[in-house]
């Protein structure tokens, strides 16, 4: 009797375990809100409504992946869409005990999109202006990932802009590295300048030719404004009295044209050494004043600049005359 009861128990558990059904779900997805989606050799547009969020929740499932697949499937079928863009999942998994429980539930949130305007790859390329072999390679590299980094063409600035005649996929505007616009970031600059001292509007002594060299960094604030700052080492003075400075210029650059900017700001200086000040007071260790000028971009990586500096504080004194720094000159800058 006990054996019969044990056999019935084993049979019942086996039947119970074997009767569990499993449902699989498949779906389409787009993790990046891209305007154009390619499937094989077919190009389609996606109509995306960013003002309408899509949500769906799965039933309790045996694994997190199953729960996510069901949630995604429900999001598509219940909202009559073709793809969920930028999906975010919220996962909840119950605690398990002795093999029981541990079910996972997934909630998806994203944006719904539908496919429209299907056409072949050739038809899509025909929508582009100035089609050539380079453009076709760029198309394949961007949309079909046919090229590796080693042999891929290097379109420096590729963008899609709406075409008045094309339904969705615009004209391909590709340009070489030079069309990227002026380089920003760090650079090195060498300046040849005329330097001297002034008391009021009268120069004190002669004007000397000196140099300045240093590093700078230029960043974009708006399409018209850049911020320029740097650290420079310069030799200044009138040829008899000489001061070596560690300079920190800070300027705003306003672009009146694409390659020409008007620059204005301030400059600080710390005197690291000096010579020739017999009969004059020792120069002040700190100097500051107004810095302004013009810049012209020769190319992405090169620019020429005119700078003029007028000191505000007194550097030294000579029989009651307060002497201040002034200098001006041309520089050549290389932008990394």
mmCIF file of C-alpha atoms in Angstrom:
data_model
loop_
_atom_site.group_PDB
_atom_site.id
_atom_site.type_symbol
_atom_site.label_atom_id
_atom_site.label_comp_id
_atom_site.label_asym_id
_atom_site.label_seq_id
_atom_site.Cartn_x
_atom_site.Cartn_y
_atom_site.Cartn_z
ATOM 1 C CA UNK A 1 0.000 0.000 0.000
ATOM 2 C CA UNK A 2 2.820 2.372 0.879
ATOM 3 C CA UNK A 3 4.579 1.611 -2.396
ATOM 4 C CA UNK A 4 1.393 2.301 -4.340
ATOM 5 C CA UNK A 5 0.906 5.599 -2.522
ATOM 6 C CA UNK A 6 4.519 6.611 -3.215
ATOM 7 C CA UNK A 7 4.153 5.782 -6.902
ATOM 8 C CA UNK A 8 0.990 7.876 -7.095
ATOM 9 C CA UNK A 9 2.790 10.802 -5.466
ATOM 10 C CA UNK A 10 5.703 10.579 -7.891
ATOM 11 C CA UNK A 11 3.341 10.303 -10.853
ATOM 12 C CA UNK A 12 1.326 13.300 -9.664
ATOM 13 C CA UNK A 13 4.387 15.502 -9.188
ATOM 14 C CA UNK A 14 5.736 14.477 -12.587
ATOM 15 C CA UNK A 15 2.442 15.295 -14.259
ATOM 16 C CA UNK A 16 2.280 18.611 -12.450
ATOM 17 C CA UNK A 17 5.812 19.608 -13.488
ATOM 18 C CA UNK A 18 5.342 18.479 -17.077
ATOM 19 C CA UNK A 19 2.064 20.344 -17.457
ATOM 20 C CA UNK A 20 3.676 23.778 -16.978
ATOM 21 C CA UNK A 21 3.299 25.685 -20.251
ATOM 22 C CA UNK A 22 5.811 28.200 -21.656
ATOM 23 C CA UNK A 23 5.054 31.165 -23.911
ATOM 24 C CA UNK A 24 7.744 33.015 -25.846
ATOM 25 C CA UNK A 25 7.438 36.549 -27.153
ATOM 26 C CA UNK A 26 9.364 38.299 -29.919
ATOM 27 C CA UNK A 27 9.474 41.984 -30.726
ATOM 28 C CA UNK A 28 11.176 44.746 -32.659
ATOM 29 C CA UNK A 29 13.102 47.456 -30.895
ATOM 30 C CA UNK A 30 15.040 50.663 -31.506
ATOM 31 C CA UNK A 31 17.231 51.714 -28.601
ATOM 32 C CA UNK A 32 18.186 55.024 -30.192
ATOM 33 C CA UNK A 33 15.540 57.469 -31.458
ATOM 34 C CA UNK A 34 16.766 57.264 -35.043
ATOM 35 C CA UNK A 35 14.780 58.799 -37.851
ATOM 36 C CA UNK A 36 15.596 56.043 -40.319
ATOM 37 C CA UNK A 37 15.616 52.299 -39.717
ATOM 38 C CA UNK A 38 17.127 49.782 -42.123
ATOM 39 C CA UNK A 39 15.953 46.171 -42.295
ATOM 40 C CA UNK A 40 17.978 44.243 -44.849
ATOM 41 C CA UNK A 41 17.915 46.331 -48.000
ATOM 42 C CA UNK A 42 14.750 48.262 -47.109
ATOM 43 C CA UNK A 43 14.727 51.802 -45.746
ATOM 44 C CA UNK A 44 11.743 53.062 -43.784
ATOM 45 C CA UNK A 45 10.953 56.216 -41.867
ATOM 46 C CA UNK A 46 9.711 56.060 -38.301
ATOM 47 C CA UNK A 47 6.976 58.363 -37.091
ATOM 48 C CA UNK A 48 7.764 59.041 -33.457
ATOM 49 C CA UNK A 49 5.504 60.817 -30.968
ATOM 50 C CA UNK A 50 7.702 62.054 -28.133
ATOM 51 C CA UNK A 51 4.673 63.480 -26.315
ATOM 52 C CA UNK A 52 3.065 60.078 -25.863
ATOM 53 C CA UNK A 53 4.680 57.510 -23.616
ATOM 54 C CA UNK A 54 4.009 53.785 -24.020
ATOM 55 C CA UNK A 55 3.721 51.500 -20.991
ATOM 56 C CA UNK A 56 3.046 47.788 -20.574
ATOM 57 C CA UNK A 57 3.505 45.236 -17.790
ATOM 58 C CA UNK A 58 4.151 41.525 -18.065
ATOM 59 C CA UNK A 59 2.610 38.742 -16.030
ATOM 60 C CA UNK A 60 4.849 36.953 -13.477
ATOM 61 C CA UNK A 61 7.419 34.961 -15.425
ATOM 62 C CA UNK A 62 10.111 32.422 -14.587
ATOM 63 C CA UNK A 63 12.986 34.700 -15.693
ATOM 64 C CA UNK A 64 13.715 38.371 -16.157
ATOM 65 C CA UNK A 65 14.253 37.929 -19.915
ATOM 66 C CA UNK A 66 10.867 36.266 -20.343
ATOM 67 C CA UNK A 67 9.209 39.078 -18.405
ATOM 68 C CA UNK A 68 10.907 41.732 -20.533
ATOM 69 C CA UNK A 69 9.950 39.972 -23.773
ATOM 70 C CA UNK A 70 6.300 39.764 -22.732
ATOM 71 C CA UNK A 71 6.222 43.411 -21.650
ATOM 72 C CA UNK A 72 7.729 44.462 -24.973
ATOM 73 C CA UNK A 73 5.280 42.299 -26.912
ATOM 74 C CA UNK A 74 2.328 43.797 -25.050
ATOM 75 C CA UNK A 75 3.605 47.339 -25.587
ATOM 76 C CA UNK A 76 3.647 46.800 -29.349
ATOM 77 C CA UNK A 77 0.402 44.855 -29.756
ATOM 78 C CA UNK A 78 -1.704 46.818 -27.277
ATOM 79 C CA UNK A 79 -0.698 50.212 -28.683
ATOM 80 C CA UNK A 80 -0.746 49.287 -32.387
ATOM 81 C CA UNK A 81 2.833 50.405 -33.011
ATOM 82 C CA UNK A 82 5.770 48.897 -34.871
ATOM 83 C CA UNK A 83 8.667 49.603 -32.541
ATOM 84 C CA UNK A 84 9.365 50.921 -29.032
ATOM 85 C CA UNK A 85 11.993 53.636 -28.988
ATOM 86 C CA UNK A 86 14.304 54.229 -26.014
ATOM 87 C CA UNK A 87 12.811 51.510 -23.776
ATOM 88 C CA UNK A 88 13.304 51.573 -20.006
ATOM 89 C CA UNK A 89 12.465 48.533 -17.860
ATOM 90 C CA UNK A 90 11.347 48.296 -14.254
ATOM 91 C CA UNK A 91 11.932 44.746 -12.966
ATOM 92 C CA UNK A 92 10.378 43.203 -9.857
ATOM 93 C CA UNK A 93 11.375 39.708 -8.721
ATOM 94 C CA UNK A 94 9.609 37.919 -5.839
ATOM 95 C CA UNK A 95 11.639 36.182 -3.174
ATOM 96 C CA UNK A 96 11.971 32.410 -3.537
ATOM 97 C CA UNK A 97 11.833 29.701 -0.860
ATOM 98 C CA UNK A 98 12.849 26.072 -1.421
ATOM 99 C CA UNK A 99 12.468 26.522 -5.158
ATOM 100 C CA UNK A 100 9.037 28.164 -4.934
ATOM 101 C CA UNK A 101 8.329 31.761 -5.949
ATOM 102 C CA UNK A 102 11.046 33.878 -7.525
ATOM 103 C CA UNK A 103 8.786 35.072 -10.356
ATOM 104 C CA UNK A 104 9.770 38.241 -12.228
ATOM 105 C CA UNK A 105 7.534 41.002 -13.531
ATOM 106 C CA UNK A 106 8.698 43.635 -16.023
ATOM 107 C CA UNK A 107 7.229 47.051 -16.751
ATOM 108 C CA UNK A 108 8.370 48.838 -19.911
ATOM 109 C CA UNK A 109 8.218 52.569 -20.566
ATOM 110 C CA UNK A 110 9.176 54.151 -23.882
ATOM 111 C CA UNK A 111 7.916 55.935 -26.964
ATOM 112 C CA UNK A 112 5.891 54.348 -29.728
ATOM 113 C CA UNK A 113 6.786 54.640 -33.383
ATOM 114 C CA UNK A 114 5.304 53.333 -36.622
ATOM 115 C CA UNK A 115 6.977 52.583 -39.953
ATOM 116 C CA UNK A 116 6.194 54.592 -43.082
ATOM 117 C CA UNK A 117 7.521 55.300 -46.552
ATOM 118 C CA UNK A 118 9.256 51.978 -47.258
ATOM 119 C CA UNK A 119 11.725 51.975 -50.165
ATOM 120 C CA UNK A 120 14.768 50.121 -51.330
ATOM 121 C CA UNK A 121 18.318 51.117 -50.574
ATOM 122 C CA UNK A 122 18.787 52.293 -54.166
ATOM 123 C CA UNK A 123 15.689 54.460 -53.977
ATOM 124 C CA UNK A 124 16.948 55.965 -50.733
ATOM 125 C CA UNK A 125 20.333 56.766 -52.281
ATOM 126 C CA UNK A 126 18.587 58.371 -55.269
ATOM 127 C CA UNK A 127 16.995 60.801 -52.840
ATOM 128 C CA UNK A 128 20.412 62.109 -51.954
ATOM 129 C CA UNK A 129 21.975 64.974 -53.816
ATOM 130 C CA UNK A 130 25.335 64.622 -55.530
ATOM 131 C CA UNK A 131 25.444 60.862 -55.231
ATOM 132 C CA UNK A 132 28.883 59.403 -55.801
ATOM 133 C CA UNK A 133 30.799 56.322 -54.708
ATOM 134 C CA UNK A 134 32.048 58.032 -51.558
ATOM 135 C CA UNK A 135 28.506 58.856 -50.512
ATOM 136 C CA UNK A 136 27.390 55.269 -51.036
ATOM 137 C CA UNK A 137 30.245 54.013 -48.865
ATOM 138 C CA UNK A 138 29.338 56.528 -46.191
ATOM 139 C CA UNK A 139 25.721 55.367 -46.389
ATOM 140 C CA UNK A 140 26.767 51.749 -45.861
ATOM 141 C CA UNK A 141 29.130 52.662 -43.043
ATOM 142 C CA UNK A 142 26.535 54.727 -41.198
ATOM 143 C CA UNK A 143 23.413 52.592 -41.677
ATOM 144 C CA UNK A 144 24.587 49.051 -42.383
ATOM 145 C CA UNK A 145 27.841 48.970 -40.392
ATOM 146 C CA UNK A 146 29.629 47.329 -43.326
ATOM 147 C CA UNK A 147 32.987 48.837 -42.517
ATOM 148 C CA UNK A 148 35.360 48.382 -39.648
ATOM 149 C CA UNK A 149 37.293 51.259 -38.106
ATOM 150 C CA UNK A 150 40.372 50.217 -40.072
ATOM 151 C CA UNK A 151 38.907 50.380 -43.575
ATOM 152 C CA UNK A 152 35.903 52.594 -43.063
ATOM 153 C CA UNK A 153 35.715 55.854 -44.993
ATOM 154 C CA UNK A 154 36.140 58.810 -42.715
ATOM 155 C CA UNK A 155 33.345 61.305 -43.357
ATOM 156 C CA UNK A 156 34.242 64.009 -40.903
ATOM 157 C CA UNK A 157 30.889 65.737 -40.718
ATOM 158 C CA UNK A 158 27.905 63.784 -41.996
ATOM 159 C CA UNK A 159 24.408 65.009 -41.317
ATOM 160 C CA UNK A 160 20.940 64.372 -42.643
ATOM 161 C CA UNK A 161 18.858 67.430 -43.460
ATOM 162 C CA UNK A 162 15.273 67.440 -44.767
ATOM 163 C CA UNK A 163 14.960 67.667 -48.533
ATOM 164 C CA UNK A 164 12.021 69.567 -50.064
ATOM 165 C CA UNK A 165 11.399 66.665 -52.464
ATOM 166 C CA UNK A 166 12.348 63.632 -50.400
ATOM 167 C CA UNK A 167 9.882 62.037 -48.008
ATOM 168 C CA UNK A 168 11.840 61.744 -44.828
ATOM 169 C CA UNK A 169 15.403 60.860 -45.771
ATOM 170 C CA UNK A 170 17.169 64.098 -46.622
ATOM 171 C CA UNK A 171 20.220 65.021 -48.591
ATOM 172 C CA UNK A 172 23.573 63.747 -47.441
ATOM 173 C CA UNK A 173 25.793 66.651 -46.517
ATOM 174 C CA UNK A 174 29.274 65.196 -46.231
ATOM 175 C CA UNK A 175 32.446 67.162 -45.961
ATOM 176 C CA UNK A 176 36.079 66.526 -45.197
ATOM 177 C CA UNK A 177 37.845 67.344 -41.973
ATOM 178 C CA UNK A 178 38.243 70.964 -42.966
ATOM 179 C CA UNK A 179 34.468 71.430 -42.942
ATOM 180 C CA UNK A 180 34.219 70.538 -39.293
ATOM 181 C CA UNK A 181 34.880 74.113 -38.339
ATOM 182 C CA UNK A 182 37.672 75.587 -36.259
ATOM 183 C CA UNK A 183 39.237 73.261 -33.735
ATOM 184 C CA UNK A 184 38.605 73.993 -30.100
ATOM 185 C CA UNK A 185 40.416 72.881 -26.986
ATOM 186 C CA UNK A 186 44.115 73.214 -26.244
ATOM 187 C CA UNK A 187 46.758 74.937 -28.347
ATOM 188 C CA UNK A 188 50.161 76.590 -28.303
ATOM 189 C CA UNK A 189 50.829 80.216 -29.242
ATOM 190 C CA UNK A 190 53.960 82.262 -30.017
ATOM 191 C CA UNK A 191 53.801 86.065 -29.994
ATOM 192 C CA UNK A 192 56.256 88.663 -31.272
ATOM 193 C CA UNK A 193 55.432 91.981 -29.641
ATOM 194 C CA UNK A 194 56.568 95.520 -29.057
ATOM 195 C CA UNK A 195 56.785 96.224 -25.314
ATOM 196 C CA UNK A 196 57.494 99.226 -23.130
ATOM 197 C CA UNK A 197 56.383 101.473 -20.315
ATOM 198 C CA UNK A 198 54.068 104.429 -20.436
ATOM 199 C CA UNK A 199 53.317 107.270 -18.032
ATOM 200 C CA UNK A 200 49.961 108.734 -18.916
ATOM 201 C CA UNK A 201 50.199 109.049 -22.694
ATOM 202 C CA UNK A 202 53.978 109.422 -22.798
ATOM 203 C CA UNK A 203 56.308 106.493 -23.418
ATOM 204 C CA UNK A 204 59.156 105.990 -21.008
ATOM 205 C CA UNK A 205 62.275 105.030 -22.867
ATOM 206 C CA UNK A 206 62.332 103.051 -26.088
ATOM 207 C CA UNK A 207 60.096 100.266 -27.300
ATOM 208 C CA UNK A 208 61.675 96.812 -27.346
ATOM 209 C CA UNK A 209 60.844 93.715 -29.389
ATOM 210 C CA UNK A 210 60.133 90.726 -27.178
ATOM 211 C CA UNK A 211 58.360 87.393 -27.286
ATOM 212 C CA UNK A 212 55.725 85.444 -25.430
ATOM 213 C CA UNK A 213 54.997 81.720 -25.608
ATOM 214 C CA UNK A 214 52.470 79.529 -23.856
ATOM 215 C CA UNK A 215 49.496 77.209 -23.840
ATOM 216 C CA UNK A 216 45.856 78.192 -24.199
ATOM 217 C CA UNK A 217 42.446 76.591 -24.227
ATOM 218 C CA UNK A 218 39.484 77.769 -26.289
ATOM 219 C CA UNK A 219 35.928 76.551 -25.756
ATOM 220 C CA UNK A 220 32.629 77.420 -27.404
ATOM 221 C CA UNK A 221 30.007 79.181 -25.279
ATOM 222 C CA UNK A 222 27.494 79.970 -28.043
ATOM 223 C CA UNK A 223 27.730 79.756 -31.856
ATOM 224 C CA UNK A 224 29.086 83.332 -31.820
ATOM 225 C CA UNK A 225 31.094 83.406 -28.575
ATOM 226 C CA UNK A 226 34.213 81.489 -27.508
ATOM 227 C CA UNK A 227 36.080 81.640 -24.217
ATOM 228 C CA UNK A 228 39.879 81.901 -24.417
ATOM 229 C CA UNK A 229 42.299 81.491 -21.499
ATOM 230 C CA UNK A 230 45.898 80.422 -21.144
ATOM 231 C CA UNK A 231 49.240 80.478 -19.367
ATOM 232 C CA UNK A 232 52.159 82.315 -21.021
ATOM 233 C CA UNK A 233 55.759 83.180 -20.270
ATOM 234 C CA UNK A 234 56.820 86.560 -21.628
ATOM 235 C CA UNK A 235 59.713 88.996 -21.634
ATOM 236 C CA UNK A 236 58.649 92.654 -21.419
ATOM 237 C CA UNK A 237 60.139 96.104 -20.885
ATOM 238 C CA UNK A 238 61.808 98.857 -22.878
ATOM 239 C CA UNK A 239 65.149 97.240 -23.610
ATOM 240 C CA UNK A 240 66.879 98.706 -20.571
ATOM 241 C CA UNK A 241 64.446 97.751 -17.873
ATOM 242 C CA UNK A 242 63.313 94.166 -18.407
ATOM 243 C CA UNK A 243 60.699 92.051 -16.613
ATOM 244 C CA UNK A 244 59.853 88.406 -17.154
ATOM 245 C CA UNK A 245 56.214 87.563 -16.491
ATOM 246 C CA UNK A 246 54.035 84.539 -16.048
ATOM 247 C CA UNK A 247 50.827 85.734 -17.741
ATOM 248 C CA UNK A 248 47.217 84.480 -17.545
ATOM 249 C CA UNK A 249 44.977 85.990 -20.261
ATOM 250 C CA UNK A 250 41.188 85.537 -20.195
ATOM 251 C CA UNK A 251 39.200 86.790 -23.194
ATOM 252 C CA UNK A 252 35.787 86.503 -24.807
ATOM 253 C CA UNK A 253 35.937 86.084 -28.579
ATOM 254 C CA UNK A 254 32.994 87.315 -30.660
ATOM 255 C CA UNK A 255 32.887 86.037 -34.241
ATOM 256 C CA UNK A 256 31.732 88.816 -36.558
ATOM 257 C CA UNK A 257 32.427 86.472 -39.472
ATOM 258 C CA UNK A 258 33.038 82.726 -39.659
ATOM 259 C CA UNK A 259 36.824 83.119 -39.395
ATOM 260 C CA UNK A 260 37.222 86.556 -37.823
ATOM 261 C CA UNK A 261 36.641 87.388 -34.186
ATOM 262 C CA UNK A 262 36.911 90.477 -31.988
ATOM 263 C CA UNK A 263 38.533 89.650 -28.654
ATOM 264 C CA UNK A 264 38.434 91.447 -25.308
ATOM 265 C CA UNK A 265 39.221 90.566 -21.733
ATOM 266 C CA UNK A 266 41.740 90.917 -18.932
ATOM 267 C CA UNK A 267 45.268 89.707 -18.301
ATOM 268 C CA UNK A 268 47.068 89.012 -15.054
ATOM 269 C CA UNK A 269 50.850 88.841 -14.690
ATOM 270 C CA UNK A 270 53.273 87.707 -12.032
ATOM 271 C CA UNK A 271 56.836 89.005 -12.289
ATOM 272 C CA UNK A 272 59.272 86.112 -11.973
ATOM 273 C CA UNK A 273 62.461 88.210 -12.437
ATOM 274 C CA UNK A 274 63.625 91.672 -13.482
ATOM 275 C CA UNK A 275 66.783 93.614 -14.358
ATOM 276 C CA UNK A 276 67.960 97.151 -15.151
ATOM 277 C CA UNK A 277 65.887 98.975 -12.533
ATOM 278 C CA UNK A 278 68.761 100.964 -11.009
ATOM 279 C CA UNK A 279 67.385 104.353 -10.014
ATOM 280 C CA UNK A 280 63.796 103.109 -10.260
ATOM 281 C CA UNK A 281 61.666 101.373 -7.702
ATOM 282 C CA UNK A 282 61.562 97.602 -7.945
ATOM 283 C CA UNK A 283 58.676 96.521 -10.176
ATOM 284 C CA UNK A 284 55.447 95.314 -8.615
ATOM 285 C CA UNK A 285 55.205 91.557 -8.490
ATOM 286 C CA UNK A 286 51.595 91.632 -9.728
ATOM 287 C CA UNK A 287 50.460 93.266 -12.953
ATOM 288 C CA UNK A 288 46.988 93.408 -14.460
ATOM 289 C CA UNK A 289 45.244 95.203 -17.270
ATOM 290 C CA UNK A 290 42.993 95.120 -20.326
ATOM 291 C CA UNK A 291 43.700 92.804 -23.273
ATOM 292 C CA UNK A 292 41.970 93.087 -26.640
ATOM 293 C CA UNK A 293 42.534 92.344 -30.307
ATOM 294 C CA UNK A 294 41.501 90.421 -33.428
ATOM 295 C CA UNK A 295 41.834 86.810 -34.561
ATOM 296 C CA UNK A 296 41.726 85.241 -38.006
ATOM 297 C CA UNK A 297 41.483 81.497 -38.576
ATOM 298 C CA UNK A 298 43.785 80.505 -41.422
ATOM 299 C CA UNK A 299 42.648 76.876 -41.182
ATOM 300 C CA UNK A 300 41.160 74.492 -38.639
ATOM 301 C CA UNK A 301 44.441 74.247 -36.770
ATOM 302 C CA UNK A 302 46.101 77.642 -37.367
ATOM 303 C CA UNK A 303 45.195 81.213 -36.512
ATOM 304 C CA UNK A 304 46.922 84.574 -36.485
ATOM 305 C CA UNK A 305 46.087 87.086 -33.775
ATOM 306 C CA UNK A 306 46.732 90.712 -33.006
ATOM 307 C CA UNK A 307 46.820 91.540 -29.300
ATOM 308 C CA UNK A 308 47.188 94.810 -27.451
ATOM 309 C CA UNK A 309 47.673 94.995 -23.687
ATOM 310 C CA UNK A 310 47.332 98.131 -21.542
ATOM 311 C CA UNK A 311 48.305 97.801 -17.906
ATOM 312 C CA UNK A 312 46.119 99.321 -15.211
ATOM 313 C CA UNK A 313 48.335 99.151 -12.143
ATOM 314 C CA UNK A 314 51.643 100.904 -11.636
ATOM 315 C CA UNK A 315 54.654 98.698 -12.366
ATOM 316 C CA UNK A 316 57.394 101.062 -11.154
ATOM 317 C CA UNK A 317 58.010 104.744 -10.442
ATOM 318 C CA UNK A 318 60.606 107.201 -11.674
ATOM 319 C CA UNK A 319 60.809 110.620 -10.012
ATOM 320 C CA UNK A 320 57.090 110.725 -9.357
ATOM 321 C CA UNK A 321 56.070 109.212 -12.672
ATOM 322 C CA UNK A 322 53.931 106.115 -12.423
ATOM 323 C CA UNK A 323 54.972 103.716 -15.185
ATOM 324 C CA UNK A 324 52.653 101.064 -16.563
ATOM 325 C CA UNK A 325 53.098 98.201 -19.009
ATOM 326 C CA UNK A 326 51.914 98.266 -22.579
ATOM 327 C CA UNK A 327 52.548 95.901 -25.457
ATOM 328 C CA UNK A 328 51.114 94.814 -28.745
ATOM 329 C CA UNK A 329 51.983 92.357 -31.453
ATOM 330 C CA UNK A 330 51.157 89.462 -33.742
ATOM 331 C CA UNK A 331 50.948 85.827 -32.730
ATOM 332 C CA UNK A 332 50.679 82.497 -34.499
ATOM 333 C CA UNK A 333 48.577 79.870 -32.719
ATOM 334 C CA UNK A 334 48.351 76.149 -33.401
ATOM 335 C CA UNK A 335 45.147 74.455 -32.192
ATOM 336 C CA UNK A 336 45.601 70.753 -31.322
#
